[in-house]
Each structure stands twice: as C-alpha cells, then as structure tokens.
C-alpha cells in the first residue's frame, strides 16, 4: 500500500538508489537518495519529492529524545542512510541526525581539504545545535571526517565525549598505489635485467592481457561505465548536476582524495571507539593506535567493512553505541 515502509519490506540503500535512478530516468525527478531515510513510504515520498525547498544539510532520522544527539557522518560513497538502521536499536530517547554529502544532490565537491570539509559540516550542525556535547559515528571515510569535526569543536571549547569509527582506516595507514606510468617504468627496468626467455614470456603474457582488456571494453557493463564517466565529465564542464547514476562513484573518488596528506592531530575526543569489522585486515587497530597513544578502544563487530555502511548493521552497532554513551554519562555524572 501507499503506507508500507520501504525498509520494513526489505529495502536498503542500494535498492533505494535504483529507485531514484528510475525516478530520474522515467520522470526527470532529481532528488538525493537520502530523502528515502526521512520518507520511506510511497505517500510520504510523494510529498517529499514535491517539496522544492532548499537542500537540508542534516538528515533528521529521529528528533525526539532527551539524550545529546548522535551525528552520523556519511561514508565514502556519500551514503548516510545507515543512520536510519540505528534508530530502533538505540531507542526512542536517542536523537539521531545524518550529516549529508552535497554530492548526493549532484553538486561537485567545493572543499579542497579534509579540514575545510569538516569545517563546513561543523557549521551546519552548529546552526541547529549551537552547543555540545556532540557525539559522532562514521563508517569508513565518515570516521575520519567525524574525527576532524571533533577536533575543531574541541578547539572551540565544546565537549565531544565520544567518536565512534566504523572500521575506519587512519589516513596514515592508507597506501597510495603507484601510477600506471610508475608501474610500467619499474617493470621495464626489471625486464631489461632479465634473461631472454623471461622477456619473451612477458611479451606474450602482455599481449594476452591487451586482448582480454579489449574484449572487456566491448562488454555492456564496460560500455555503461564509460557512458557514465563521459556524462559526469560533461556535467562538470557545463556546471550542471552530476548524473544520478554517477554520483556514488564520483563521491568515492573526489571525497576519498581528501584523505591524502591529511594528518589527524590533537586535541582528541574523550573517548574514541573503533568498531572493527571481523573481515581480516593486517592492521588490527586500523592505524589509529599510534595517533591515540594507546587510548583507543576496539570492539569487534561480526560483519564486513562494507556492511557497516548499510542499514542492516543497525542491530549490531546500535547496542554498542548505546552502551558506550551510557558509560560516558555515568562517568561524567
């Protein structure tokens, strides 16, 4: 019916993205997919879509409650709908807001550094909540953004009792792979010192890889990727909105680059909690241990890295966050 809840029927952020792509393709409706987190029935979504008001920076997931609000920061793909999965498990007394990414609205990134991005988001939340305490949770890239937001708020004299990181890698732990030119140059140097049979084998293997890549480029999936890339480049040149179907990949590339060269520094929040996905990773502390001087708390969550950016992680993550917030309240009481 018009009042059935999309998420209760098994919907998730990926299915919601497909819904909004189809709305854009068939009806020319261009609205951010995060709208589904606030309007998850056909009836409410119809009203929300017809509302042409200005882009709202904060996604109001749950506004009731007497506890300090939890601000959930978008992940590397711009998704913040996983905040919705926390509402039930954290209880009706916990206000929850999602910090949205402008890229979901088709806008190109305006900030040139992680510091500038966090400052933009801090300004947004302080327009609604001028005073702390502030608590944060961010999955993946959202954890780095949340840590920088916390640092700026602490410098302003505000309280930040908790920042929770959803399997977030510290920027210093991210290894930038060499460019294709560097790889080719390195391999050429190695081959010049290799015996002739090795060089012949390499030449034959390279020819096979070239043929495989050409075949792959002819596949429907590869053609669709190239079409989306061309549409994105065209939109950026014209200054128009990035195509709906290209926004997630654009956000991943553009916002991910802000990690390069970013160095999280003090002051640090009272408590930093790393929710560590059980998917194997050679960095048990995800690179945060040296930065936090041994004060990092780690809790394992029985899921993969990408799962923490989905609504289904709420029953796993919500109780952990609630427990941490309860401990913090008891410690300051």
Tab-separated table of C-alpha atoms in Angstrom:
chain	number	residue	atom	x	y	z
A	1	UNK	CA	0.000	0.000	0.000
A	2	UNK	CA	0.959	3.662	-0.104
A	3	UNK	CA	1.830	3.491	3.596
A	4	UNK	CA	4.038	0.379	3.637
A	5	UNK	CA	7.565	1.160	4.800
A	6	UNK	CA	10.239	0.609	2.139
A	7	UNK	CA	12.852	-0.587	4.632
A	8	UNK	CA	10.485	-2.838	6.571
A	9	UNK	CA	9.694	-4.579	3.267
A	10	UNK	CA	13.396	-5.401	2.808
A	11	UNK	CA	14.621	-2.244	1.073
A	12	UNK	CA	18.120	-0.905	1.627
A	13	UNK	CA	20.333	1.926	0.372
A	14	UNK	CA	21.316	0.080	-2.818
A	15	UNK	CA	17.692	-0.608	-3.757
A	16	UNK	CA	16.804	2.979	-2.844
A	17	UNK	CA	19.493	4.206	-5.231
A	18	UNK	CA	17.935	2.168	-8.055
A	19	UNK	CA	14.513	3.665	-7.231
A	20	UNK	CA	15.871	7.206	-7.559
A	21	UNK	CA	17.749	6.396	-10.756
A	22	UNK	CA	14.474	5.156	-12.259
A	23	UNK	CA	12.604	8.243	-10.992
A	24	UNK	CA	15.169	10.393	-12.770
A	25	UNK	CA	15.181	8.332	-15.971
A	26	UNK	CA	11.414	7.974	-16.329
A	27	UNK	CA	10.087	11.166	-14.724
A	28	UNK	CA	13.012	13.599	-14.742
A	29	UNK	CA	12.878	13.810	-10.915
A	30	UNK	CA	16.302	14.604	-9.470
A	31	UNK	CA	16.368	14.346	-5.691
A	32	UNK	CA	19.016	12.936	-3.318
A	33	UNK	CA	18.538	9.281	-2.443
A	34	UNK	CA	18.925	10.116	1.257
A	35	UNK	CA	15.392	11.513	1.083
A	36	UNK	CA	14.239	7.907	1.446
A	37	UNK	CA	15.552	7.826	5.026
A	38	UNK	CA	13.054	10.505	6.064
A	39	UNK	CA	10.235	9.499	3.714
A	40	UNK	CA	10.167	5.714	3.409
A	41	UNK	CA	6.566	5.165	2.284
A	42	UNK	CA	5.089	5.937	-1.136
A	43	UNK	CA	2.755	8.512	0.393
A	44	UNK	CA	5.446	10.365	2.346
A	45	UNK	CA	7.954	10.140	-0.515
A	46	UNK	CA	5.459	11.701	-2.935
A	47	UNK	CA	5.082	14.668	-0.576
A	48	UNK	CA	8.850	14.960	-0.029
A	49	UNK	CA	9.635	14.834	-3.742
A	50	UNK	CA	7.144	17.606	-4.478
A	51	UNK	CA	8.792	19.831	-1.851
A	52	UNK	CA	11.217	22.100	-3.697
A	53	UNK	CA	12.731	23.595	-0.542
A	54	UNK	CA	16.450	24.111	-0.209
A	55	UNK	CA	18.845	21.238	0.340
A	56	UNK	CA	18.930	20.334	4.032
A	57	UNK	CA	22.371	19.589	5.409
A	58	UNK	CA	21.167	17.431	8.292
A	59	UNK	CA	19.036	14.377	7.775
A	60	UNK	CA	16.609	14.170	10.700
A	61	UNK	CA	16.414	10.435	11.374
A	62	UNK	CA	14.998	10.662	14.890
A	63	UNK	CA	14.364	14.041	16.523
A	64	UNK	CA	12.704	13.022	19.796
A	65	UNK	CA	14.623	12.128	22.930
A	66	UNK	CA	16.407	13.801	25.822
A	67	UNK	CA	19.935	12.494	25.229
A	68	UNK	CA	22.599	14.503	23.377
A	69	UNK	CA	22.144	13.938	19.625
A	70	UNK	CA	24.261	11.435	17.743
A	71	UNK	CA	25.578	12.806	14.445
A	72	UNK	CA	26.196	10.094	11.861
A	73	UNK	CA	28.601	11.171	9.114
A	74	UNK	CA	28.292	9.907	5.544
A	75	UNK	CA	30.625	7.169	4.314
A	76	UNK	CA	32.974	7.162	1.321
A	77	UNK	CA	30.121	6.813	-1.170
A	78	UNK	CA	28.125	9.639	0.392
A	79	UNK	CA	25.655	7.233	1.999
A	80	UNK	CA	24.278	8.229	5.393
A	81	UNK	CA	21.117	6.129	5.309
A	82	UNK	CA	22.797	3.615	7.596
A	83	UNK	CA	21.919	6.127	10.326
A	84	UNK	CA	18.331	5.007	9.926
A	85	UNK	CA	19.217	1.473	10.967
A	86	UNK	CA	20.368	2.800	14.355
A	87	UNK	CA	17.041	4.374	15.331
A	88	UNK	CA	15.262	1.249	16.586
A	89	UNK	CA	18.236	-0.425	18.319
A	90	UNK	CA	19.276	2.806	20.086
A	91	UNK	CA	15.783	3.523	21.402
A	92	UNK	CA	13.319	6.379	21.128
A	93	UNK	CA	15.224	8.567	23.604
A	94	UNK	CA	18.255	8.925	21.303
A	95	UNK	CA	18.077	11.763	18.724
A	96	UNK	CA	19.936	10.821	15.530
A	97	UNK	CA	20.939	13.094	12.653
A	98	UNK	CA	22.753	12.242	9.447
A	99	UNK	CA	25.415	14.616	8.110
A	100	UNK	CA	24.736	14.555	4.390
A	101	UNK	CA	27.136	14.848	1.475
A	102	UNK	CA	26.374	17.579	-1.055
A	103	UNK	CA	27.450	15.218	-3.806
A	104	UNK	CA	24.168	13.347	-3.318
A	105	UNK	CA	22.486	16.461	-4.670
A	106	UNK	CA	24.617	16.366	-7.814
A	107	UNK	CA	26.911	19.200	-6.707
A	108	UNK	CA	30.681	18.974	-7.276
A	109	UNK	CA	32.904	18.992	-4.226
A	110	UNK	CA	33.570	22.531	-3.013
A	111	UNK	CA	36.231	21.859	-0.360
A	112	UNK	CA	39.941	21.342	-1.032
A	113	UNK	CA	40.910	19.595	2.197
A	114	UNK	CA	39.536	17.389	4.949
A	115	UNK	CA	39.848	20.354	7.325
A	116	UNK	CA	37.666	22.515	5.063
A	117	UNK	CA	35.102	19.734	4.614
A	118	UNK	CA	34.832	19.166	8.368
A	119	UNK	CA	34.550	22.910	8.960
A	120	UNK	CA	31.612	23.041	6.545
A	121	UNK	CA	29.868	20.231	8.403
A	122	UNK	CA	30.599	21.744	11.827
A	123	UNK	CA	28.982	24.990	10.693
A	124	UNK	CA	25.911	23.033	9.598
A	125	UNK	CA	25.386	21.161	12.839
A	126	UNK	CA	26.061	24.224	14.973
A	127	UNK	CA	23.362	26.083	13.082
A	128	UNK	CA	20.932	23.522	14.546
A	129	UNK	CA	22.783	22.618	17.771
A	130	UNK	CA	24.932	25.612	18.784
A	131	UNK	CA	26.265	23.956	21.947
A	132	UNK	CA	27.519	20.478	22.840
A	133	UNK	CA	28.038	17.875	23.975
A	134	UNK	CA	28.445	16.372	20.488
A	135	UNK	CA	28.788	12.662	19.764
A	136	UNK	CA	29.693	11.183	16.373
A	137	UNK	CA	29.667	7.937	14.455
A	138	UNK	CA	31.083	7.496	10.967
A	139	UNK	CA	31.560	4.361	8.890
A	140	UNK	CA	34.686	4.122	6.745
A	141	UNK	CA	35.599	7.632	5.472
A	142	UNK	CA	32.923	9.052	7.771
A	143	UNK	CA	35.111	8.201	10.754
A	144	UNK	CA	37.963	10.409	9.514
A	145	UNK	CA	35.544	13.271	8.855
A	146	UNK	CA	34.000	12.795	12.315
A	147	UNK	CA	37.430	12.888	13.986
A	148	UNK	CA	38.292	16.151	12.254
A	149	UNK	CA	34.900	17.634	13.174
A	150	UNK	CA	35.515	16.615	16.794
A	151	UNK	CA	38.971	18.210	16.768
A	152	UNK	CA	37.583	21.520	15.542
A	153	UNK	CA	34.760	21.505	18.090
A	154	UNK	CA	37.206	20.732	20.917
A	155	UNK	CA	39.363	23.648	19.809
A	156	UNK	CA	36.238	25.800	20.066
A	157	UNK	CA	35.834	24.719	23.676
A	158	UNK	CA	32.962	22.271	23.089
A	159	UNK	CA	32.536	18.816	24.647
A	160	UNK	CA	32.957	15.743	22.448
A	161	UNK	CA	32.611	12.743	24.766
A	162	UNK	CA	32.578	10.081	22.036
A	163	UNK	CA	33.621	9.487	18.443
A	164	UNK	CA	32.931	6.008	17.062
A	165	UNK	CA	34.776	4.842	13.956
A	166	UNK	CA	33.133	2.233	11.743
A	167	UNK	CA	36.164	0.176	10.633
A	168	UNK	CA	37.852	3.417	9.589
A	169	UNK	CA	41.444	3.399	8.382
A	170	UNK	CA	43.614	6.218	9.688
A	171	UNK	CA	44.847	8.387	6.778
A	172	UNK	CA	48.457	7.484	7.573
A	173	UNK	CA	47.599	3.789	7.090
A	174	UNK	CA	46.352	4.251	3.542
A	175	UNK	CA	48.849	3.143	0.918
A	176	UNK	CA	48.599	5.039	-2.362
A	177	UNK	CA	49.292	2.583	-5.211
A	178	UNK	CA	51.859	3.654	-7.809
A	179	UNK	CA	50.539	5.181	-11.009
A	180	UNK	CA	50.363	3.128	-14.199
A	181	UNK	CA	53.358	5.042	-15.602
A	182	UNK	CA	55.408	4.202	-12.490
A	183	UNK	CA	54.430	0.522	-12.689
A	184	UNK	CA	55.340	0.307	-16.377
A	185	UNK	CA	58.679	2.050	-15.804
A	186	UNK	CA	59.546	-0.218	-12.888
A	187	UNK	CA	58.628	-3.365	-14.836
A	188	UNK	CA	60.638	-2.246	-17.862
A	189	UNK	CA	63.717	-1.766	-15.665
A	190	UNK	CA	63.278	-5.261	-14.209
A	191	UNK	CA	62.844	-6.845	-17.646
A	192	UNK	CA	65.999	-5.275	-19.090
A	193	UNK	CA	67.960	-7.222	-16.487
A	194	UNK	CA	66.045	-10.474	-17.130
A	195	UNK	CA	67.048	-13.420	-19.364
A	196	UNK	CA	65.636	-13.540	-22.909
A	197	UNK	CA	63.110	-16.376	-22.195
A	198	UNK	CA	61.611	-14.296	-19.369
A	199	UNK	CA	61.269	-11.282	-21.664
A	200	UNK	CA	59.594	-13.408	-24.363
A	201	UNK	CA	57.164	-14.879	-21.833
A	202	UNK	CA	56.365	-11.375	-20.561
A	203	UNK	CA	55.705	-10.134	-24.110
A	204	UNK	CA	53.283	-13.000	-24.782
A	205	UNK	CA	51.534	-12.505	-21.430
A	206	UNK	CA	51.214	-8.763	-22.102
A	207	UNK	CA	49.669	-9.432	-25.500
A	208	UNK	CA	47.136	-11.755	-23.846
A	209	UNK	CA	46.234	-9.105	-21.280
A	210	UNK	CA	45.766	-6.481	-24.020
A	211	UNK	CA	43.380	-8.771	-25.894
A	212	UNK	CA	41.475	-9.524	-22.675
A	213	UNK	CA	41.144	-5.804	-21.904
A	214	UNK	CA	39.870	-5.101	-25.419
A	215	UNK	CA	37.267	-7.837	-25.048
A	216	UNK	CA	36.229	-6.461	-21.676
A	217	UNK	CA	35.847	-2.961	-23.123
A	218	UNK	CA	33.278	-4.349	-25.547
A	219	UNK	CA	31.109	-5.779	-22.758
A	220	UNK	CA	27.813	-3.987	-21.949
A	221	UNK	CA	28.959	-3.267	-18.369
A	222	UNK	CA	32.166	-1.566	-19.534
A	223	UNK	CA	30.293	0.483	-22.124
A	224	UNK	CA	27.870	1.634	-19.426
A	225	UNK	CA	30.761	2.678	-17.140
A	226	UNK	CA	32.327	4.703	-19.947
A	227	UNK	CA	28.969	6.315	-20.738
A	228	UNK	CA	28.554	7.381	-17.120
A	229	UNK	CA	32.130	8.711	-16.984
A	230	UNK	CA	31.526	10.772	-20.122
A	231	UNK	CA	28.245	12.115	-18.722
A	232	UNK	CA	29.990	13.078	-15.476
A	233	UNK	CA	32.810	14.878	-17.304
A	234	UNK	CA	30.278	16.677	-19.478
A	235	UNK	CA	28.234	17.786	-16.443
A	236	UNK	CA	31.337	19.134	-14.705
A	237	UNK	CA	32.321	21.111	-17.817
A	238	UNK	CA	28.829	22.593	-18.174
A	239	UNK	CA	28.386	23.229	-14.458
A	240	UNK	CA	25.222	21.109	-14.304
A	241	UNK	CA	24.243	18.388	-11.834
A	242	UNK	CA	26.235	15.154	-11.955
A	243	UNK	CA	24.036	12.316	-13.303
A	244	UNK	CA	22.164	10.433	-10.586
A	245	UNK	CA	23.680	7.066	-11.518
A	246	UNK	CA	27.226	8.525	-11.370
A	247	UNK	CA	27.041	10.257	-8.003
A	248	UNK	CA	28.232	7.449	-5.766
A	249	UNK	CA	31.360	6.726	-7.837
A	250	UNK	CA	32.055	10.471	-8.164
A	251	UNK	CA	31.793	10.959	-4.399
A	252	UNK	CA	34.086	7.979	-3.741
A	253	UNK	CA	36.785	9.405	-5.993
A	254	UNK	CA	36.522	13.071	-5.083
A	255	UNK	CA	35.996	12.833	-1.334
A	256	UNK	CA	38.421	9.948	-0.942
A	257	UNK	CA	41.263	12.123	-2.249
A	258	UNK	CA	40.840	14.405	0.779
A	259	UNK	CA	42.429	11.631	2.850
A	260	UNK	CA	45.756	12.113	1.025
A	261	UNK	CA	48.050	14.225	3.164
A	262	UNK	CA	45.515	14.669	5.954
A	263	UNK	CA	47.041	14.265	9.394
A	264	UNK	CA	44.617	13.894	12.314
A	265	UNK	CA	46.053	15.654	15.330
A	266	UNK	CA	45.130	16.660	18.884
A	267	UNK	CA	43.035	17.624	20.688
A	268	UNK	CA	41.320	14.229	20.628
A	269	UNK	CA	37.860	13.330	21.936
A	270	UNK	CA	37.405	11.943	25.469
A	271	UNK	CA	36.711	8.525	24.006
A	272	UNK	CA	37.444	7.015	20.597
A	273	UNK	CA	35.797	3.693	19.875
A	274	UNK	CA	36.836	1.619	16.852
A	275	UNK	CA	34.127	-0.744	15.648
A	276	UNK	CA	36.349	-3.292	13.934
A	277	UNK	CA	34.778	-5.413	11.226
A	278	UNK	CA	35.776	-9.042	11.534
A	279	UNK	CA	36.837	-9.136	7.885
A	280	UNK	CA	40.610	-9.813	8.003
A	281	UNK	CA	42.832	-6.736	7.989
A	282	UNK	CA	46.535	-6.751	8.761
A	283	UNK	CA	46.177	-3.539	10.801
A	284	UNK	CA	44.349	-4.623	13.947
A	285	UNK	CA	43.932	-1.022	15.122
A	286	UNK	CA	43.387	0.290	11.569
A	287	UNK	CA	46.352	2.619	12.101
A	288	UNK	CA	44.789	4.692	14.905
A	289	UNK	CA	46.786	3.239	17.824
A	290	UNK	CA	49.940	5.369	17.407
A	291	UNK	CA	47.861	8.526	16.944
A	292	UNK	CA	45.825	7.984	20.094
A	293	UNK	CA	48.718	6.887	22.328
A	294	UNK	CA	47.138	3.597	23.357
A	295	UNK	CA	43.806	5.101	24.404
A	296	UNK	CA	41.872	3.558	21.502
A	297	UNK	CA	39.084	1.142	22.449
A	298	UNK	CA	38.310	-1.649	19.979
A	299	UNK	CA	35.086	-3.635	19.693
A	300	UNK	CA	34.699	-6.378	17.098
A	301	UNK	CA	31.517	-6.391	15.010
A	302	UNK	CA	30.528	-9.594	13.215
A	303	UNK	CA	30.279	-8.173	9.700
A	304	UNK	CA	32.376	-6.958	6.794
A	305	UNK	CA	33.731	-3.455	6.224
A	306	UNK	CA	31.078	-2.509	3.656
A	307	UNK	CA	28.281	-3.869	5.877
A	308	UNK	CA	28.817	-1.069	8.402
A	309	UNK	CA	27.618	1.416	5.783
A	310	UNK	CA	24.271	-0.383	5.420
A	311	UNK	CA	21.039	-0.132	7.398
A	312	UNK	CA	21.226	-3.826	8.346
A	313	UNK	CA	24.220	-3.093	10.603
A	314	UNK	CA	21.971	-1.149	13.000
A	315	UNK	CA	21.139	-4.095	15.313
A	316	UNK	CA	24.878	-4.829	15.630
A	317	UNK	CA	26.150	-1.259	16.005
A	318	UNK	CA	23.265	0.389	17.881
A	319	UNK	CA	23.691	-1.522	21.182
A	320	UNK	CA	27.458	-0.888	21.127
A	321	UNK	CA	26.965	2.860	20.708
A	322	UNK	CA	24.237	2.952	23.335
A	323	UNK	CA	26.475	1.098	25.797
A	324	UNK	CA	29.361	3.494	25.152
A	325	UNK	CA	27.125	6.541	25.607
A	326	UNK	CA	25.676	5.106	28.831
A	327	UNK	CA	29.180	4.546	30.217
A	328	UNK	CA	30.158	8.070	29.275
A	329	UNK	CA	27.122	9.519	31.050
A	330	UNK	CA	27.857	7.517	34.201
A	331	UNK	CA	31.491	8.645	34.135
A	332	UNK	CA	30.516	12.328	33.997
A	333	UNK	CA	27.558	12.112	36.382
